[in-house]
CSV table of C-alpha atoms and ligand atoms in Angstrom, one decimal:
chain,number,residue,atom,x,y,z
A,239,UNK,CA,-0.1,0.0,-0.4
A,240,UNK,CA,1.4,2.8,-1.2
A,241,UNK,CA,-0.8,6.1,-1.5
A,242,UNK,CA,-2.9,6.9,1.8
A,243,UNK,CA,-5.7,9.5,1.6
A,244,UNK,CA,-5.8,11.8,5.2
A,245,UNK,CA,-8.7,12.6,6.2
A,246,UNK,CA,-9.0,15.6,8.5
A,247,UNK,CA,-6.1,17.8,9.0
A,248,UNK,CA,-6.1,19.5,12.3
A,249,UNK,CA,-3.7,17.9,14.9
A,250,UNK,CA,-3.2,14.5,14.4
A,251,UNK,CA,-4.3,14.4,10.5
A,252,UNK,CA,-2.0,17.5,10.0
A,253,UNK,CA,1.5,14.9,11.5
A,254,UNK,CA,-0.4,11.4,9.9
A,255,UNK,CA,-0.2,13.0,6.6
A,256,UNK,CA,3.7,14.1,7.3
A,257,UNK,CA,4.5,10.8,8.8
A,258,UNK,CA,3.1,9.1,6.1
A,259,UNK,CA,5.1,11.6,3.3
A,260,UNK,CA,8.7,10.9,5.8
A,261,UNK,CA,8.1,7.2,4.7
A,262,UNK,CA,7.6,6.8,0.7
A,263,UNK,CA,3.7,7.4,1.1
A,264,UNK,CA,1.6,8.7,-1.8
A,265,UNK,CA,-0.4,10.9,0.7
A,266,UNK,CA,-3.8,13.2,-0.2
A,267,UNK,CA,-4.8,15.6,2.3
A,268,UNK,CA,-8.5,16.2,2.9
A,269,UNK,CA,-9.6,18.8,5.1
A,270,UNK,CA,-13.7,19.9,4.9
A,271,UNK,CA,-11.8,23.1,5.9
A,272,UNK,CA,-10.1,25.1,3.4
A,273,UNK,CA,-8.1,27.3,6.2
A,274,UNK,CA,-7.7,24.2,8.0
A,275,UNK,CA,-5.9,22.6,4.9
A,276,UNK,CA,-3.5,26.0,4.5
A,277,UNK,CA,-2.1,25.3,7.6
A,278,UNK,CA,-1.0,21.8,7.4
A,279,UNK,CA,0.7,22.9,4.6
A,280,UNK,CA,2.5,25.7,6.4
A,281,UNK,CA,2.7,22.7,9.9
A,282,UNK,CA,4.2,20.4,6.7
A,283,UNK,CA,7.3,23.0,6.1
A,284,UNK,CA,7.7,23.5,9.6
A,285,UNK,CA,7.7,20.0,10.1
A,286,UNK,CA,10.1,19.4,7.5
A,287,UNK,CA,12.3,22.6,9.4
A,288,UNK,CA,11.6,20.7,12.6
A,289,UNK,CA,12.9,16.9,11.3
A,290,UNK,CA,16.1,18.2,9.6
A,291,UNK,CA,17.4,19.9,13.4
A,292,UNK,CA,16.0,17.9,15.7
A,293,UNK,CA,16.3,14.5,14.1
A,294,UNK,CA,19.2,14.9,11.7
A,295,UNK,CA,17.7,14.5,8.6
A,296,UNK,CA,18.7,16.2,5.2
A,297,UNK,CA,17.4,18.8,3.0
A,298,UNK,CA,16.9,16.9,0.3
A,299,UNK,CA,14.6,13.8,2.3
A,300,UNK,CA,11.8,16.9,4.0
A,301,UNK,CA,11.9,17.7,-0.3
A,302,UNK,CA,10.8,14.5,-1.4
A,303,UNK,CA,9.0,13.6,2.2
A,304,UNK,CA,7.0,17.8,0.9
A,305,UNK,CA,6.8,16.1,-3.1
A,306,UNK,CA,4.8,13.6,-1.8
A,307,UNK,CA,1.6,15.7,0.0
A,308,UNK,CA,-0.8,16.8,-2.1
A,309,UNK,CA,-3.6,18.4,-0.8
A,310,UNK,CA,-7.3,18.4,-1.7
A,311,UNK,CA,-10.7,19.7,-0.7
A,312,UNK,CA,-12.7,17.3,-2.6
A,313,UNK,CA,-13.3,14.2,-0.9
A,314,UNK,CA,-13.9,12.1,-4.2
A,315,UNK,CA,-10.6,13.2,-5.4
A,316,UNK,CA,-8.4,12.8,-2.0
A,317,UNK,CA,-9.1,8.9,-2.2
A,318,UNK,CA,-9.6,8.5,-5.8
A,319,UNK,CA,-6.2,6.2,-6.0
A,320,UNK,CA,-6.4,5.8,-2.0
A,321,UNK,CA,-4.9,1.6,-1.6
A,322,UNK,CA,-6.1,3.0,2.5
A,323,UNK,CA,-7.4,5.9,4.0
A,324,UNK,CA,-6.9,7.8,8.1
A,325,UNK,CA,-9.5,9.5,9.2
A,326,UNK,CA,-8.7,12.3,11.8
A,327,UNK,CA,-11.7,13.9,11.8
A,328,UNK,CA,-13.4,15.7,14.9
A,329,UNK,CA,-14.3,13.6,17.8
A,330,UNK,CA,-17.7,13.3,17.4
A,331,UNK,CA,-20.1,10.4,17.0
A,332,UNK,CA,-22.1,11.5,14.5
A,333,UNK,CA,-19.7,13.9,12.9
A,334,UNK,CA,-17.1,10.5,12.2
A,335,UNK,CA,-21.3,8.9,11.1
A,336,UNK,CA,-22.6,11.2,8.5
A,337,UNK,CA,-19.0,11.7,7.4
A,338,UNK,CA,-18.6,7.8,6.7
A,339,UNK,CA,-22.0,7.5,4.5
A,340,UNK,CA,-20.4,10.8,2.6
A,341,UNK,CA,-16.7,8.6,2.0
A,342,UNK,CA,-18.5,5.2,1.6
A,343,UNK,CA,-20.3,7.5,-1.2
A,344,UNK,CA,-16.9,8.7,-3.3
A,345,UNK,CA,-14.4,5.4,-2.5
A,346,UNK,CA,-12.9,3.2,-4.4
A,347,UNK,CA,-13.3,-0.5,-4.2
A,348,UNK,CA,-10.1,-1.7,-2.6
A,349,UNK,CA,-9.8,1.3,-0.6
A,350,UNK,CA,-9.4,0.0,3.3
A,351,UNK,CA,-10.9,3.0,5.7
A,352,UNK,CA,-8.6,3.2,9.4
A,353,UNK,CA,-10.5,5.6,12.1
A,354,UNK,CA,-8.2,7.7,14.2
A,355,UNK,CA,-10.2,8.2,16.7
A,356,UNK,CA,-9.6,8.1,20.4
A,357,UNK,CA,-12.3,7.0,21.9
A,358,UNK,CA,-15.1,5.7,20.2
A,359,UNK,CA,-14.3,2.1,19.1
A,360,UNK,CA,-14.5,0.9,15.1
A,361,UNK,CA,-18.6,-0.9,15.5
A,362,UNK,CA,-19.4,2.8,16.6
A,363,UNK,CA,-20.1,3.5,12.6
A,364,UNK,CA,-18.6,0.2,10.6
A,365,UNK,CA,-22.2,0.0,8.9
A,366,UNK,CA,-22.1,4.0,7.8
A,367,UNK,CA,-18.8,2.4,6.2
A,368,UNK,CA,-20.4,0.7,4.1
A,369,UNK,CA,-17.9,-2.0,3.9
A,370,UNK,CA,-17.1,-3.0,7.9
A,371,UNK,CA,-15.0,-5.6,7.0
A,372,UNK,CA,-12.2,-3.3,5.3
A,373,UNK,CA,-12.7,-0.9,8.3
A,374,UNK,CA,-10.6,-1.0,11.8
A,375,UNK,CA,-8.4,2.1,13.7
A,376,UNK,CA,-5.1,3.4,13.8
A,377,UNK,CA,-4.2,5.6,16.2
A,378,UNK,CA,-1.0,7.0,16.7
A,379,UNK,CA,-0.3,9.3,19.8
A,380,UNK,CA,0.9,13.7,19.4
A,381,UNK,CA,3.4,13.4,18.6
A,382,UNK,CA,3.3,11.3,16.2
A,383,UNK,CA,7.2,10.3,15.7
A,384,UNK,CA,8.1,11.0,18.8
A,385,UNK,CA,5.6,8.8,20.9
A,386,UNK,CA,5.6,6.4,17.6
A,387,UNK,CA,3.3,4.2,18.7
A,388,UNK,CA,0.3,3.0,16.2
A,389,UNK,CA,-2.8,1.3,17.8
A,390,UNK,CA,-4.5,-1.7,15.3
A,391,UNK,CA,-8.4,-2.3,16.3
A,392,UNK,CA,-10.5,-3.9,14.6
A,393,UNK,CA,-14.6,-4.3,15.4
A,394,UNK,CA,-16.4,-8.7,14.9
A,395,UNK,CA,-16.2,-8.0,11.2
A,396,UNK,CA,-13.2,-6.5,10.1
A,397,UNK,CA,-11.4,-9.4,8.2
A,398,UNK,CA,-8.4,-10.5,9.6
A,399,UNK,CA,-5.8,-10.1,5.8
A,400,UNK,CA,-6.5,-6.1,6.1
A,401,UNK,CA,-5.7,-6.6,10.0
A,402,UNK,CA,-2.9,-7.9,9.3
A,403,UNK,CA,-2.0,-5.5,6.4
A,404,UNK,CA,-2.8,-2.6,8.2
A,405,UNK,CA,-0.3,-3.7,11.1
A,406,UNK,CA,2.1,-3.6,8.2
A,407,UNK,CA,1.5,-0.8,7.4
A,408,UNK,CA,2.2,1.5,10.2
A,409,UNK,CA,5.5,-0.5,10.2
A,410,UNK,CA,6.2,0.9,6.3
A,411,UNK,CA,5.7,4.2,8.1
A,412,UNK,CA,8.2,3.9,10.6
A,413,UNK,CA,5.4,3.2,13.5
A,414,UNK,CA,5.5,0.4,16.5
A,415,UNK,CA,2.6,-1.9,15.5
A,416,UNK,CA,0.0,-2.6,19.0
A,417,UNK,CA,-3.0,-5.9,17.5
A,418,UNK,CA,-5.2,-5.1,19.4
A,419,UNK,CA,-7.8,-8.7,19.2
A,420,UNK,CA,-10.8,-7.3,20.6
A,421,UNK,CA,-12.0,-3.4,20.8
A,422,UNK,CA,-11.4,-2.4,23.8
A,423,UNK,CA,-12.3,1.6,24.7
A,424,UNK,CA,-9.5,3.3,25.6
A,425,UNK,CA,-6.5,1.0,23.3
A,426,UNK,CA,-3.6,-0.6,25.3
A,427,UNK,CA,-2.4,2.7,26.3
A,428,UNK,CA,-5.3,4.9,27.5
A,429,UNK,CA,-6.9,1.7,28.8
A,430,UNK,CA,-3.4,1.9,31.5
A,431,UNK,CA,-3.4,5.2,32.1
A,432,UNK,CA,-6.3,6.4,32.8
A,433,UNK,CA,-6.9,5.0,35.9
A,434,UNK,CA,-3.3,5.7,36.5
A,435,UNK,CA,-3.7,8.9,35.5
A,436,UNK,CA,-7.0,9.1,37.8
A,437,UNK,CA,-5.9,7.4,40.9
A,438,UNK,CA,-3.0,10.1,41.3
A,439,UNK,CA,-5.6,13.3,40.7
A,440,UNK,CA,-7.2,10.9,43.7
A,441,UNK,CA,-4.1,11.5,46.4
A,442,UNK,CA,-3.7,14.3,45.5
A,443,UNK,CA,-7.1,16.2,45.2
A,444,UNK,CA,-8.2,13.8,48.8
A,445,UNK,CA,-4.4,16.1,50.1
A,446,UNK,CA,-3.2,12.0,50.8
A,447,UNK,CA,0.1,13.7,49.5
A,448,UNK,CA,1.6,16.4,47.5
A,449,UNK,CA,1.9,16.1,44.1
A,450,UNK,CA,5.6,16.4,43.3
A,451,UNK,CA,6.4,13.3,45.9
A,452,UNK,CA,3.7,12.3,44.3
A,453,UNK,CA,5.6,12.2,40.4
A,454,UNK,CA,9.0,12.1,42.8
A,455,UNK,CA,7.2,8.7,44.1
A,456,UNK,CA,6.3,6.9,40.4
A,457,UNK,CA,10.4,8.4,38.5
A,458,UNK,CA,12.6,6.6,41.4
A,459,UNK,CA,10.5,3.6,41.8
A,460,UNK,CA,10.3,2.9,38.4
A,461,UNK,CA,12.9,4.9,36.4
A,462,UNK,CA,9.6,6.7,34.4
A,463,UNK,CA,10.9,10.5,33.2
A,464,UNK,CA,7.6,11.8,35.3
A,465,UNK,CA,5.2,11.3,36.6
A,466,UNK,CA,1.4,11.6,36.8
A,467,UNK,CA,1.3,15.0,36.6
A,468,UNK,CA,3.9,15.8,34.9
A,469,UNK,CA,2.1,13.5,32.6
A,470,UNK,CA,-1.3,15.1,33.1
A,471,UNK,CA,0.4,18.6,31.5
A,472,UNK,CA,1.7,16.9,28.1
A,473,UNK,CA,-2.3,15.3,27.4
A,474,UNK,CA,-3.2,18.8,28.8
A,475,UNK,CA,-5.4,19.8,31.1
A,476,UNK,CA,-8.5,20.8,28.6
A,477,UNK,CA,-8.4,17.3,27.7
A,478,UNK,CA,-7.6,16.1,31.3
A,479,UNK,CA,-11.4,18.2,32.1
A,480,UNK,CA,-12.7,16.5,29.2
A,481,UNK,CA,-11.6,13.1,29.9
A,482,UNK,CA,-12.5,13.6,33.3
A,483,UNK,CA,-16.1,14.8,33.1
A,484,UNK,CA,-16.9,11.9,31.3
A,485,UNK,CA,-16.2,9.0,33.7
A,486,UNK,CA,-17.6,11.9,36.4
A,487,UNK,CA,-20.8,11.9,34.2
A,488,UNK,CA,-21.1,8.2,33.6
A,489,UNK,CA,-20.3,7.2,37.1
A,490,UNK,CA,-22.4,9.6,39.1
A,491,UNK,CA,-19.6,9.9,41.1
A,492,UNK,CA,-19.6,13.1,43.2
A,493,UNK,CA,-16.0,12.6,43.5
A,494,UNK,CA,-15.5,12.7,40.3
A,495,UNK,CA,-17.0,15.4,39.4
A,496,UNK,CA,-15.5,17.6,41.7
A,497,UNK,CA,-12.1,16.5,40.5
A,498,UNK,CA,-13.1,17.7,37.6
A,499,UNK,CA,-14.2,20.6,38.8
A,500,UNK,CA,-10.4,21.1,41.0
A,501,UNK,CA,-8.9,20.9,37.4
A,502,UNK,CA,-11.0,23.9,35.9
A,503,UNK,CA,-10.6,26.2,38.1
A,504,UNK,CA,-7.2,25.4,39.5
A,505,UNK,CA,-5.8,25.2,36.2
A,506,UNK,CA,-8.3,26.0,32.8
A,507,UNK,CA,-9.8,29.4,34.0
A,508,UNK,CA,-6.4,30.5,34.8
A,509,UNK,CA,-5.0,29.7,31.1
A,510,UNK,CA,-2.6,27.4,32.8
A,511,UNK,CA,-3.5,24.6,30.5
A,512,UNK,CA,-0.3,21.7,31.1
A,513,UNK,CA,3.1,21.9,27.9
A,514,UNK,CA,1.3,23.9,25.4
A,515,UNK,CA,0.6,27.1,27.9
A,516,UNK,CA,3.6,27.3,29.3
A,517,UNK,CA,2.2,26.3,32.5
A,518,UNK,CA,-0.1,23.4,34.7
A,519,UNK,CA,0.9,21.8,37.4
A,520,UNK,CA,5.1,22.6,36.1
A,521,UNK,CA,6.1,25.4,34.3
A,522,UNK,CA,7.9,24.6,30.9
A,523,UNK,CA,10.4,24.9,29.2
A,524,UNK,CA,12.1,23.3,32.2
A,525,UNK,CA,9.8,21.2,35.1
A,526,UNK,CA,11.0,21.1,38.0
A,527,UNK,CA,11.0,18.1,38.0
A,528,UNK,CA,13.7,17.8,35.3
A,529,UNK,CA,15.7,19.1,37.7
A,530,UNK,CA,18.4,16.0,39.0
A,531,UNK,CA,17.9,17.1,42.4
A,532,UNK,CA,14.5,16.8,42.3
A,533,UNK,CA,14.8,13.0,42.8
A,534,UNK,CA,16.2,13.9,46.3
B,744,NAD,P1,-8.3,19.0,15.3
B,744,NAD,O1,-9.4,19.4,15.5
B,744,NAD,O2,-7.4,19.5,15.2
B,744,NAD,O3,-8.9,18.1,14.2
B,744,NAD,C1,-9.5,17.9,13.2
B,744,NAD,C2,-10.1,18.3,12.0
B,744,NAD,O4,-11.3,18.0,11.5
B,744,NAD,C3,-10.0,19.9,11.4
B,744,NAD,O5,-9.6,19.7,11.0
B,744,NAD,C4,-11.5,19.7,10.8
B,744,NAD,O6,-11.9,21.4,10.1
B,744,NAD,C5,-11.6,18.5,10.2
B,744,NAD,N1,-13.2,18.1,10.0
B,744,NAD,C6,-13.6,19.0,10.9
B,744,NAD,N2,-15.2,18.4,9.9
B,744,NAD,C7,-14.9,17.6,8.8
B,744,NAD,C8,-15.1,16.7,8.1
B,744,NAD,N3,-17.5,16.3,8.0
B,744,NAD,N4,-14.8,15.7,6.5
B,744,NAD,C9,-13.1,16.3,6.9
B,744,NAD,N5,-12.8,17.1,8.2
B,744,NAD,C10,-13.5,17.6,8.6
B,744,NAD,O7,-8.0,17.3,16.5
B,744,NAD,P2,-7.7,16.7,16.3
B,744,NAD,O8,-7.2,16.1,17.0
B,744,NAD,O9,-6.7,16.5,15.1
B,744,NAD,O10,-8.6,15.3,16.6
B,744,NAD,C11,-8.4,14.7,15.6
B,744,NAD,C12,-9.6,12.6,15.5
B,744,NAD,O11,-8.2,12.4,15.7
B,744,NAD,C13,-10.0,12.4,17.0
B,744,NAD,O12,-10.9,11.2,16.6
B,744,NAD,C14,-9.5,12.2,18.1
B,744,NAD,O13,-9.9,11.3,18.7
B,744,NAD,C15,-8.1,12.2,17.1
B,744,NAD,N6,-6.2,12.0,18.5
B,744,NAD,C16,-6.5,13.1,17.8
B,744,NAD,C17,-5.0,13.1,18.7
B,744,NAD,C18,-4.7,14.8,19.6
B,744,NAD,O14,-3.7,13.9,20.3
B,744,NAD,N7,-5.6,15.7,19.3
B,744,NAD,C19,-4.0,11.6,19.5
B,744,NAD,C20,-4.7,10.8,19.2
B,744,NAD,C21,-6.3,10.5,18.2
């Protein structure tokens, strides 16, 4: 599979497109918004510079990657040669369903469809794809090239050969595949991370220990580069809030609601969004937990 269409070119879609182009794929990038498409084009030029500076790749390699990227405002044109699509439209079920109905109407029969949805499972919109046997999740993390796992997860109706082909494809894209043999909300990484972060938040917001002590405990005990509160800064306070609120609503647990509200009043309302805004639990670019004395 050499031709990939990346559908939705926001934060994650633009990264997936670059990663695929850099690894030799022909990439068609589509977005419903011409502004988003323009922004993706600019980001790709920035990624080219970043790759040269940070990862010491040659200018020629990045130039070739840029040449393999094409941008489309028309969905049918974007997918006309696609062996595989990677969809990164917003995480809203109705938007996904509506999008797949439109994609199903214009994509060639051979095309495999993959979704990058983080919180939904493929069976929630497999019928709308019109080809459930060729539909599954290929889930990336942010930034795609550093957290370079690709979680591959089908639903009960996904063909085994299609699943295997996508696992192989992720390797060709420079990713480490993480095959999941059953549908699992949160895949592997978020199934681990979510209860971990929630346990840390309970300890801190219930006044059991302060967040630096909790991070330090984790880092000394496991050798990890950061603890749960450093990870929350990386994930970002808005996402933390959304996830905690969702859980509070699902469980009706008043403690969960309190934790979510604390994130809002103590962080979001003050513009402390995490690493992205320069401050969350820690201040960036030199957070306290990177100081060697932190572990004393
Ligand atoms: P984003 O808001 O940055 O990008 C979404 C893009 O989709 C926008 O450019 C928007 O213009 C476009 N769009 C909206 N409706 C569309 C349509 N009908 N057709 C085509 N394009 C449309 O969002 P994001 O953070 O890139 O997330 C997109 C998907 O990727 C979600 O499913 C999310 O769960 C998943 N994801 C995100 C992250 C992350 O860290 N941001 C990580 C892994 C997976």
